[in-house]
mmCIF file of C-alpha atoms in Angstrom:
data_model
loop_
_atom_site.group_PDB
_atom_site.id
_atom_site.type_symbol
_atom_site.label_atom_id
_atom_site.label_comp_id
_atom_site.label_asym_id
_atom_site.label_seq_id
_atom_site.Cartn_x
_atom_site.Cartn_y
_atom_site.Cartn_z
ATOM 1 C CA MET A 26 26.117 9.780 -39.463
ATOM 2 C CA GLY A 27 25.140 12.657 -37.198
ATOM 3 C CA LYS A 28 23.714 12.619 -33.712
ATOM 4 C CA ALA A 29 20.205 13.874 -32.933
ATOM 5 C CA ILE A 30 19.667 15.477 -29.540
ATOM 6 C CA VAL A 31 16.220 16.591 -28.350
ATOM 7 C CA ILE A 32 15.968 19.486 -25.893
ATOM 8 C CA THR A 33 12.874 19.021 -23.771
ATOM 9 C CA SER A 34 11.438 19.902 -20.343
ATOM 10 C CA GLY A 35 7.734 19.227 -19.926
ATOM 11 C CA LYS A 36 7.175 22.655 -18.418
ATOM 12 C CA GLY A 37 7.077 25.712 -20.651
ATOM 13 C CA GLY A 38 9.215 28.798 -20.210
ATOM 14 C CA VAL A 39 12.267 27.138 -18.696
ATOM 15 C CA GLY A 40 14.542 27.963 -21.624
ATOM 16 C CA LYS A 41 14.302 25.116 -24.135
ATOM 17 C CA THR A 42 14.408 27.354 -27.185
ATOM 18 C CA THR A 43 17.231 29.511 -25.831
ATOM 19 C CA THR A 44 19.162 26.366 -24.951
ATOM 20 C CA THR A 45 18.588 24.868 -28.412
ATOM 21 C CA ALA A 46 19.763 28.059 -30.133
ATOM 22 C CA ASN A 47 22.864 28.323 -27.976
ATOM 23 C CA ILE A 48 23.893 24.673 -28.130
ATOM 24 C CA GLY A 49 23.325 24.627 -31.894
ATOM 25 C CA THR A 50 25.318 27.806 -32.419
ATOM 26 C CA GLY A 51 28.009 26.734 -29.962
ATOM 27 C CA LEU A 52 28.525 23.423 -31.772
ATOM 28 C CA ALA A 53 28.768 25.313 -35.079
ATOM 29 C CA ILE A 54 31.417 27.610 -33.546
ATOM 30 C CA LEU A 55 33.391 24.464 -32.713
ATOM 31 C CA GLY A 56 33.337 23.662 -36.435
ATOM 32 C CA ASN A 57 30.468 21.207 -36.658
ATOM 33 C CA LYS A 58 27.765 21.093 -39.282
ATOM 34 C CA VAL A 59 24.596 21.670 -37.280
ATOM 35 C CA VAL A 60 20.866 21.984 -37.887
ATOM 36 C CA VAL A 61 18.470 23.251 -35.228
ATOM 37 C CA VAL A 62 14.929 21.969 -35.701
ATOM 38 C CA ASP A 63 11.868 23.721 -34.265
ATOM 39 C CA THR A 64 9.101 21.181 -33.612
ATOM 40 C CA ASP A 65 6.807 23.619 -31.797
ATOM 41 C CA ILE A 66 4.275 23.766 -34.622
ATOM 42 C CA GLY A 67 1.833 26.629 -34.174
ATOM 43 C CA LEU A 68 4.062 28.435 -31.652
ATOM 44 C CA ARG A 69 7.364 28.735 -33.450
ATOM 45 C CA ASN A 70 10.061 30.796 -31.766
ATOM 46 C CA LEU A 71 13.434 29.320 -32.536
ATOM 47 C CA ASP A 72 13.510 31.526 -35.643
ATOM 48 C CA VAL A 73 13.311 34.772 -33.635
ATOM 49 C CA VAL A 74 15.785 33.588 -31.010
ATOM 50 C CA MET A 75 18.232 32.793 -33.840
ATOM 51 C CA GLY A 76 17.391 36.097 -35.559
ATOM 52 C CA LEU A 77 16.346 34.342 -38.779
ATOM 53 C CA GLU A 78 12.621 35.137 -38.771
ATOM 54 C CA ASN A 79 12.813 37.235 -41.943
ATOM 55 C CA ARG A 80 14.261 34.464 -44.065
ATOM 56 C CA ILE A 81 11.583 31.814 -43.681
ATOM 57 C CA VAL A 82 9.984 30.583 -46.886
ATOM 58 C CA TYR A 83 9.220 26.940 -46.220
ATOM 59 C CA ASP A 84 8.837 25.093 -42.911
ATOM 60 C CA ILE A 85 9.010 21.636 -41.361
ATOM 61 C CA VAL A 86 5.483 20.678 -42.486
ATOM 62 C CA ASP A 87 6.341 21.614 -46.104
ATOM 63 C CA VAL A 88 9.416 19.413 -45.891
ATOM 64 C CA VAL A 89 7.565 16.469 -44.348
ATOM 65 C CA GLU A 90 4.693 16.759 -46.824
ATOM 66 C CA LYS A 91 7.264 17.092 -49.607
ATOM 67 C CA THR A 92 5.859 20.429 -50.780
ATOM 68 C CA CYS A 93 9.530 21.423 -51.000
ATOM 69 C CA ARG A 94 12.854 19.621 -50.921
ATOM 70 C CA LEU A 95 14.712 19.261 -47.609
ATOM 71 C CA ARG A 96 17.399 21.715 -48.741
ATOM 72 C CA GLN A 97 14.808 24.356 -49.571
ATOM 73 C CA GLY A 98 13.355 24.144 -46.081
ATOM 74 C CA LEU A 99 16.698 24.760 -44.376
ATOM 75 C CA ILE A 100 17.672 28.352 -43.574
ATOM 76 C CA ARG A 101 21.361 29.157 -43.453
ATOM 77 C CA ASP A 102 22.471 31.094 -40.376
ATOM 78 C CA LYS A 103 23.714 34.621 -40.935
ATOM 79 C CA ARG A 104 26.964 34.165 -38.989
ATOM 80 C CA TYR A 105 28.059 30.565 -39.299
ATOM 81 C CA ASP A 106 28.232 28.663 -42.568
ATOM 82 C CA GLY A 107 27.748 25.259 -40.995
ATOM 83 C CA LEU A 108 24.608 26.243 -39.095
ATOM 84 C CA PHE A 109 21.042 25.795 -40.376
ATOM 85 C CA LEU A 110 17.513 26.202 -39.041
ATOM 86 C CA LEU A 111 14.493 24.111 -39.947
ATOM 87 C CA PRO A 112 11.593 26.290 -38.737
ATOM 88 C CA ALA A 113 8.251 25.064 -37.415
ATOM 89 C CA ALA A 114 5.037 25.873 -39.259
ATOM 90 C CA GLN A 115 3.122 28.696 -37.641
ATOM 91 C CA THR A 116 -0.358 28.316 -39.109
ATOM 92 C CA LYS A 117 -0.826 24.583 -38.588
ATOM 93 C CA ASP A 118 -1.047 22.423 -35.492
ATOM 94 C CA LYS A 119 0.887 19.624 -33.842
ATOM 95 C CA THR A 120 -1.104 16.901 -35.587
ATOM 96 C CA SER A 121 0.183 17.978 -39.043
ATOM 97 C CA ILE A 122 3.151 15.668 -38.448
ATOM 98 C CA ASN A 123 3.329 12.202 -36.957
ATOM 99 C CA PRO A 124 6.239 10.457 -35.202
ATOM 100 C CA GLU A 125 6.977 8.202 -38.212
ATOM 101 C CA GLN A 126 7.415 11.231 -40.478
ATOM 102 C CA MET A 127 9.612 12.852 -37.860
ATOM 103 C CA LEU A 128 11.810 9.776 -37.625
ATOM 104 C CA GLU A 129 12.289 9.788 -41.396
ATOM 105 C CA LEU A 130 13.085 13.512 -41.414
ATOM 106 C CA ILE A 131 15.660 13.236 -38.625
ATOM 107 C CA ASN A 132 17.300 10.265 -40.341
ATOM 108 C CA ASP A 133 17.590 12.288 -43.550
ATOM 109 C CA LEU A 134 19.168 15.142 -41.580
ATOM 110 C CA LYS A 135 21.568 12.786 -39.820
ATOM 111 C CA ALA A 136 22.998 11.843 -43.197
ATOM 112 C CA GLU A 137 23.974 15.479 -43.817
ATOM 113 C CA PHE A 138 24.769 17.001 -40.433
ATOM 114 C CA ASP A 139 27.040 16.263 -37.467
ATOM 115 C CA TYR A 140 24.443 17.384 -34.952
ATOM 116 C CA ILE A 141 20.673 17.765 -35.125
ATOM 117 C CA ILE A 142 19.382 19.763 -32.149
ATOM 118 C CA ILE A 143 15.624 19.400 -31.784
ATOM 119 C CA ASP A 144 13.624 22.010 -29.853
ATOM 120 C CA SER A 145 10.663 20.316 -28.217
ATOM 121 C CA PRO A 146 7.358 22.062 -27.451
ATOM 122 C CA ALA A 147 6.114 22.290 -23.850
ATOM 123 C CA GLY A 148 3.769 19.546 -22.740
ATOM 124 C CA ILE A 149 3.779 15.789 -23.175
ATOM 125 C CA GLU A 150 1.272 15.410 -25.994
ATOM 126 C CA GLN A 151 1.786 14.744 -29.686
ATOM 127 C CA GLY A 152 4.196 17.642 -30.235
ATOM 128 C CA PHE A 153 6.465 16.149 -27.581
ATOM 129 C CA GLN A 154 6.093 12.647 -29.014
ATOM 130 C CA ASN A 155 7.051 14.016 -32.452
ATOM 131 C CA SER A 156 10.079 15.834 -31.092
ATOM 132 C CA ILE A 157 11.565 12.734 -29.475
ATOM 133 C CA ALA A 158 10.739 10.333 -32.317
ATOM 134 C CA GLY A 159 14.079 10.536 -34.118
ATOM 135 C CA ALA A 160 16.310 11.522 -31.209
ATOM 136 C CA ASP A 161 19.365 9.540 -30.138
ATOM 137 C CA GLU A 162 19.738 11.444 -26.897
ATOM 138 C CA ALA A 163 17.610 13.740 -24.736
ATOM 139 C CA TYR A 164 18.628 16.761 -22.695
ATOM 140 C CA ILE A 165 16.168 17.950 -20.080
ATOM 141 C CA VAL A 166 16.113 21.641 -19.246
ATOM 142 C CA THR A 167 14.915 22.596 -15.790
ATOM 143 C CA THR A 168 15.090 25.582 -13.473
ATOM 144 C CA PRO A 169 15.538 25.386 -9.685
ATOM 145 C CA GLU A 170 11.791 25.596 -9.088
ATOM 146 C CA ILE A 171 9.477 22.914 -7.756
ATOM 147 C CA SER A 172 7.184 22.988 -10.791
ATOM 148 C CA ALA A 173 9.990 22.688 -13.346
ATOM 149 C CA VAL A 174 11.782 19.898 -11.461
ATOM 150 C CA ARG A 175 8.550 17.993 -11.038
ATOM 151 C CA ASP A 176 7.798 18.180 -14.756
ATOM 152 C CA ALA A 177 11.386 17.215 -15.555
ATOM 153 C CA ASP A 178 10.918 14.092 -13.445
ATOM 154 C CA ARG A 179 7.769 13.196 -15.347
ATOM 155 C CA VAL A 180 9.457 13.732 -18.707
ATOM 156 C CA ILE A 181 12.423 11.586 -17.664
ATOM 157 C CA GLY A 182 9.958 8.776 -16.980
ATOM 158 C CA LEU A 183 8.241 9.246 -20.347
ATOM 159 C CA LEU A 184 11.566 9.322 -22.203
ATOM 160 C CA GLU A 185 12.702 6.124 -20.548
ATOM 161 C CA ALA A 186 9.410 4.480 -21.471
ATOM 162 C CA LYS A 187 10.213 5.373 -25.106
ATOM 163 C CA GLY A 188 13.692 3.880 -24.856
ATOM 164 C CA LEU A 189 15.546 7.193 -24.517
ATOM 165 C CA ASN A 190 17.519 6.144 -21.477
ATOM 166 C CA ASN A 191 19.992 8.231 -19.494
ATOM 167 C CA PRO A 192 18.763 11.686 -20.430
ATOM 168 C CA LYS A 193 21.100 14.476 -19.341
ATOM 169 C CA LEU A 194 20.142 17.489 -17.276
ATOM 170 C CA ILE A 195 20.672 21.193 -17.922
ATOM 171 C CA ILE A 196 19.876 23.380 -14.922
ATOM 172 C CA ASN A 197 18.981 26.848 -16.141
ATOM 173 C CA ARG A 198 18.661 30.181 -14.327
ATOM 174 C CA ILE A 199 20.597 29.309 -11.200
ATOM 175 C CA ARG A 200 21.061 32.339 -8.965
ATOM 176 C CA HIS A 201 24.151 31.965 -6.891
ATOM 177 C CA ASP A 202 23.132 34.638 -4.376
ATOM 178 C CA MET A 203 19.833 32.880 -3.639
ATOM 179 C CA VAL A 204 21.467 29.450 -3.468
ATOM 180 C CA LYS A 205 23.983 30.839 -0.983
ATOM 181 C CA ARG A 206 21.325 32.085 1.405
ATOM 182 C CA GLY A 207 19.336 28.854 1.151
ATOM 183 C CA ASP A 208 16.443 30.235 -0.846
ATOM 184 C CA MET A 209 17.043 28.262 -4.022
ATOM 185 C CA MET A 210 17.698 24.590 -4.598
ATOM 186 C CA ASN A 211 21.283 24.042 -5.663
ATOM 187 C CA VAL A 212 22.713 21.745 -8.309
ATOM 188 C CA GLU A 213 23.267 18.884 -5.861
ATOM 189 C CA ASP A 214 19.703 19.128 -4.535
ATOM 190 C CA ILE A 215 18.239 18.816 -8.019
ATOM 191 C CA ILE A 216 20.563 16.037 -9.145
ATOM 192 C CA ASP A 217 19.827 14.221 -5.925
ATOM 193 C CA ILE A 218 16.092 14.364 -6.597
ATOM 194 C CA LEU A 219 16.097 13.572 -10.316
ATOM 195 C CA ALA A 220 18.961 11.058 -10.267
ATOM 196 C CA VAL A 221 20.248 11.853 -13.766
ATOM 197 C CA ASP A 222 23.606 13.002 -15.105
ATOM 198 C CA LEU A 223 24.288 16.687 -15.424
ATOM 199 C CA ILE A 224 25.581 18.184 -18.669
ATOM 200 C CA GLY A 225 25.573 21.831 -17.646
ATOM 201 C CA VAL A 226 24.455 24.646 -15.376
ATOM 202 C CA ILE A 227 23.443 28.022 -16.795
ATOM 203 C CA PRO A 228 23.392 31.039 -14.474
ATOM 204 C CA ASP A 229 20.497 33.465 -14.558
ATOM 205 C CA ASP A 230 22.019 36.161 -16.726
ATOM 206 C CA GLU A 231 20.786 39.478 -18.115
ATOM 207 C CA ALA A 232 23.017 38.907 -21.107
ATOM 208 C CA ILE A 233 20.592 36.231 -22.334
ATOM 209 C CA VAL A 234 17.682 38.675 -22.336
ATOM 210 C CA ILE A 235 19.771 41.231 -24.180
ATOM 211 C CA SER A 236 21.059 38.778 -26.756
ATOM 212 C CA THR A 237 17.561 37.354 -27.336
ATOM 213 C CA ASN A 238 16.306 40.911 -27.878
ATOM 214 C CA LYS A 239 18.854 41.231 -30.663
ATOM 215 C CA GLY A 240 18.323 37.784 -32.140
ATOM 216 C CA GLU A 241 21.870 36.661 -31.412
ATOM 217 C CA PRO A 242 22.456 33.613 -29.214
ATOM 218 C CA VAL A 243 24.563 34.686 -26.210
ATOM 219 C CA VAL A 244 27.106 31.936 -26.918
ATOM 220 C CA VAL A 245 28.646 34.029 -29.737
ATOM 221 C CA GLU A 246 29.943 36.430 -27.068
ATOM 222 C CA ASP A 247 33.022 35.965 -24.909
ATOM 223 C CA GLU A 248 32.355 37.695 -21.613
ATOM 224 C CA PRO A 249 28.936 36.694 -20.229
ATOM 225 C CA LEU A 250 28.992 33.858 -17.735
ATOM 226 C CA SER A 251 26.013 32.251 -19.485
ATOM 227 C CA ALA A 252 27.964 32.261 -22.766
ATOM 228 C CA LYS A 253 30.812 30.428 -21.057
ATOM 229 C CA ALA A 254 28.338 27.963 -19.571
ATOM 230 C CA PHE A 255 26.857 27.187 -23.004
ATOM 231 C CA LYS A 256 30.328 26.868 -24.535
ATOM 232 C CA ASN A 257 31.189 24.351 -21.831
ATOM 233 C CA ILE A 258 28.084 22.286 -22.599
ATOM 234 C CA CYS A 259 29.083 22.200 -26.283
ATOM 235 C CA LYS A 260 32.594 21.072 -25.398
ATOM 236 C CA ARG A 261 31.145 18.286 -23.261
ATOM 237 C CA ILE A 262 28.911 17.225 -26.162
ATOM 238 C CA VAL A 263 31.917 16.823 -28.461
ATOM 239 C CA GLY A 264 33.641 14.773 -25.778
ATOM 240 C CA GLU A 265 35.883 17.200 -23.896
ATOM 241 C CA GLU A 266 36.023 17.042 -20.136
ATOM 242 C CA VAL A 267 35.221 20.469 -18.752
ATOM 243 C CA GLU A 268 34.717 21.384 -15.125
ATOM 244 C CA LEU A 269 31.548 23.094 -13.987
ATOM 245 C CA LEU A 270 31.720 26.893 -14.043
ATOM 246 C CA ASN A 271 32.313 28.650 -10.799
ATOM 247 C CA LEU A 272 29.186 30.757 -10.630
ATOM 248 C CA GLU A 273 30.680 32.910 -7.914
ATOM 249 C CA ASP A 274 32.384 34.851 -10.674
ATOM 250 C CA ASN A 275 29.007 36.531 -10.757
ATOM 251 C CA GLU A 276 29.904 38.553 -7.713
ATOM 252 C CA GLY A 277 31.937 41.053 -9.626
ATOM 253 C CA LYS A 278 35.420 42.339 -9.072
ATOM 254 C CA PHE A 279 34.488 44.987 -6.529
ATOM 255 C CA SER A 280 33.030 42.662 -3.929
ATOM 256 C CA LYS A 281 35.945 40.316 -4.444
ATOM 257 C CA LEU A 282 38.327 43.177 -3.731
ATOM 258 C CA ILE A 283 36.441 43.990 -0.542
ATOM 259 C CA LYS A 284 36.610 40.363 0.518
ATOM 260 C CA LEU A 285 40.304 40.313 -0.177
ATOM 261 C CA LEU A 286 40.852 43.416 1.947
ATOM 262 C CA PHE A 287 38.879 42.047 4.851
ATOM 263 C CA SER A 288 40.278 38.578 4.737
ATOM 264 C CA LYS A 289 43.675 39.833 5.830
ATOM 265 C CA MET B 22 12.001 33.480 21.751
ATOM 266 C CA ASP B 23 13.675 31.610 18.992
ATOM 267 C CA LEU B 24 16.969 33.344 18.433
ATOM 268 C CA PHE B 25 17.435 31.769 15.030
ATOM 269 C CA LYS B 26 14.125 33.112 13.864
ATOM 270 C CA PHE B 27 14.924 36.469 15.339
ATOM 271 C CA PHE B 28 17.978 36.736 13.150
ATOM 272 C CA GLY B 29 16.046 35.615 10.123
ATOM 273 C CA LYS B 30 18.063 32.438 9.968
ATOM 274 C CA SER B 31 15.369 29.863 10.391
ATOM 275 C CA ASN B 32 16.879 26.400 10.103
ATOM 276 C CA LYS B 33 14.100 25.616 7.639
ATOM 277 C CA SER B 34 15.277 27.585 4.634
ATOM 278 C CA SER B 35 12.810 27.918 1.797
ATOM 279 C CA LYS B 36 15.012 25.659 -0.292
ATOM 280 C CA ASN B 37 14.547 22.840 2.190
ATOM 281 C CA VAL B 38 10.813 23.423 2.214
ATOM 282 C CA ALA B 39 10.874 23.154 -1.582
ATOM 283 C CA LYS B 40 12.927 19.973 -1.493
ATOM 284 C CA GLU B 41 10.678 18.330 1.014
ATOM 285 C CA ARG B 42 7.510 19.220 -0.882
ATOM 286 C CA LEU B 43 9.063 18.090 -4.134
ATOM 287 C CA LYS B 44 10.089 14.741 -2.691
ATOM 288 C CA LEU B 45 6.568 14.164 -1.424
ATOM 289 C CA VAL B 46 4.906 15.006 -4.689
ATOM 290 C CA LEU B 47 7.361 12.908 -6.705
ATOM 291 C CA VAL B 48 6.767 9.837 -4.599
ATOM 292 C CA HIS B 49 3.202 10.023 -5.716
ATOM 293 C CA ASP B 50 3.921 10.987 -9.345
ATOM 294 C CA ARG B 51 6.418 8.190 -9.748
ATOM 295 C CA SER B 52 4.351 5.416 -8.239
ATOM 296 C CA ASP B 53 1.996 5.660 -11.211
ATOM 297 C CA LEU B 54 -0.037 2.741 -9.976
ATOM 298 C CA SER B 55 -2.508 1.429 -12.473
ATOM 299 C CA PRO B 56 -6.090 0.766 -11.347
ATOM 300 C CA LYS B 57 -5.353 -2.858 -12.261
ATOM 301 C CA PHE B 58 -2.559 -3.011 -9.686
ATOM 302 C CA LEU B 59 -4.797 -1.715 -6.919
ATOM 303 C CA GLU B 60 -7.553 -4.095 -7.994
ATOM 304 C CA MET B 61 -5.181 -7.033 -7.734
ATOM 305 C CA VAL B 62 -3.909 -5.923 -4.333
ATOM 306 C CA GLU B 63 -7.470 -5.455 -3.188
ATOM 307 C CA GLY B 64 -8.461 -8.928 -4.352
ATOM 308 C CA ASP B 65 -5.567 -10.545 -2.530
ATOM 309 C CA ILE B 66 -6.142 -8.593 0.660
ATOM 310 C CA ILE B 67 -9.805 -9.584 0.706
ATOM 311 C CA ARG B 68 -8.864 -13.204 0.230
ATOM 312 C CA VAL B 69 -6.443 -13.169 3.156
ATOM 313 C CA ILE B 70 -8.597 -11.183 5.567
ATOM 314 C CA LYS B 71 -11.595 -13.394 4.818
ATOM 315 C CA GLU B 72 -9.746 -16.292 6.391
ATOM 316 C CA TYR B 73 -9.997 -14.500 9.695
ATOM 317 C CA ALA B 74 -12.979 -12.228 9.496
ATOM 318 C CA GLU B 75 -16.201 -11.509 7.732
ATOM 319 C CA ILE B 76 -15.775 -8.192 5.972
ATOM 320 C CA ASP B 77 -17.926 -5.706 4.113
ATOM 321 C CA GLU B 78 -16.406 -5.982 0.644
ATOM 322 C CA LYS B 79 -18.413 -3.081 -0.714
ATOM 323 C CA GLY B 80 -17.167 -0.747 1.983
ATOM 324 C CA LEU B 81 -13.546 -1.665 1.349
ATOM 325 C CA ASP B 82 -11.279 1.133 0.253
ATOM 326 C CA ILE B 83 -7.637 0.870 -0.743
ATOM 327 C CA LYS B 84 -5.589 3.805 -1.891
ATOM 328 C CA LEU B 85 -2.067 5.032 -2.228
ATOM 329 C CA THR B 86 -1.352 8.129 -0.256
ATOM 330 C CA ARG B 87 1.501 10.247 0.976
ATOM 331 C CA MET B 88 2.445 10.645 4.589
ATOM 332 C CA LYS B 89 5.346 11.357 6.852
ATOM 333 C CA ARG B 90 7.003 8.563 8.737
ATOM 334 C CA GLU B 91 6.423 9.075 12.454
ATOM 335 C CA THR B 92 9.963 8.293 13.560
ATOM 336 C CA ASP B 93 11.827 10.854 11.446
ATOM 337 C CA ASN B 94 9.245 12.785 9.436
ATOM 338 C CA MET B 95 10.556 11.442 6.139
ATOM 339 C CA PRO B 96 8.052 11.629 3.300
ATOM 340 C CA MET B 97 6.797 8.187 2.349
ATOM 341 C CA SER B 98 4.150 6.701 0.225
ATOM 342 C CA ALA B 99 1.740 4.472 2.005
ATOM 343 C CA LEU B 100 -0.874 2.006 0.964
ATOM 344 C CA VAL B 101 -3.891 2.725 3.160
ATOM 345 C CA ALA B 102 -6.591 0.113 3.414
ATOM 346 C CA ASN B 103 -9.901 0.724 5.130
ATOM 347 C CA ILE B 104 -11.555 -2.626 5.690
ATOM 348 C CA PRO B 105 -14.898 -2.701 7.542
ATOM 349 C CA ILE B 106 -15.079 -5.870 9.586
ATOM 350 C CA ILE B 107 -18.519 -7.335 10.190
ATOM 351 C CA LYS B 108 -17.542 -10.206 12.412
ATOM 352 C CA ILE B 109 -14.320 -11.857 13.490
ATOM 353 C CA LYS B 110 -14.488 -15.537 12.693
ATOM 354 C CA ASP B 111 -14.576 -18.192 15.321
ATOM 355 C CA ASN B 112 -10.941 -18.521 16.345
ATOM 356 C CA LYS B 113 -11.016 -21.858 18.080
ATOM 357 C CA LYS B 114 -8.589 -23.301 15.630
ATOM 358 C CA TYR B 115 -5.808 -20.888 16.503
#
């Protein structure tokens, strides 16, 4: 029996879809059978972030309405055999599915996959309610901004009201340089305010923009700091203990060399 | 002249401003008081105050608001009650 994890945030644009694509791909790299599910009906995007937009025939509404079989709705990833995408419908709206149907769908998927990673839409309306319906665990994505942290707090409350206790936090787009000069809330500040457990911190990284442009989740690469951060989250999900990344690596070798010279 | 400000190192970094504002707004978001709750509080307050004074029940206003504690400026939520008193009752018995 697999585990279903919903990636949610309340606020839009904080990186839910990117996080879903990278965690899903990262877990597949570790050898798991994974399906990423896009529940953002009407505004689907997980397909383009995964680079699978040209392969879509059926979607989640077709599967739920039994227009096609579950297997027909799943799109196999182009790089990893154990990785599949269940795309959202683009021409329908959030009310085309209800939470009961979602629960049934996720349970069917849990019988076949090790991990089901569910990409939630922004907001707290029916699309959100659908996305959390079958989830065993919830990960909240936030950025170090007031608006995102506030919405994260609200979503944590809503999740707990639905029995999804102890959601875990992913802090996205941390900028070490700004944190250092006191112009951005740091990890401790945010944890302190939200009072939830942390599962990972993702640095603000150009590599993510570049990889999204190409339709390849950054986690498939070795070098970028954000790729390492996503790999670490995946290792934590499968039960490994991994320390938080030292984001100072961001500084680059040159400035480190200078520091070394002057520290003598 | 404030030397700290002069060197652009104000002790109130923008991060601390953000944290403080966030804490204030969350106090309010989290309280999520239902109208029923306030109604019940209002009813009980009226009952107690009436023992001591004649009050204008229609002019009574109870709300939850945010403010800073005077002693240390910590953000707090406060229940503010505005109770117009018509007449203090005869207090011979006290």
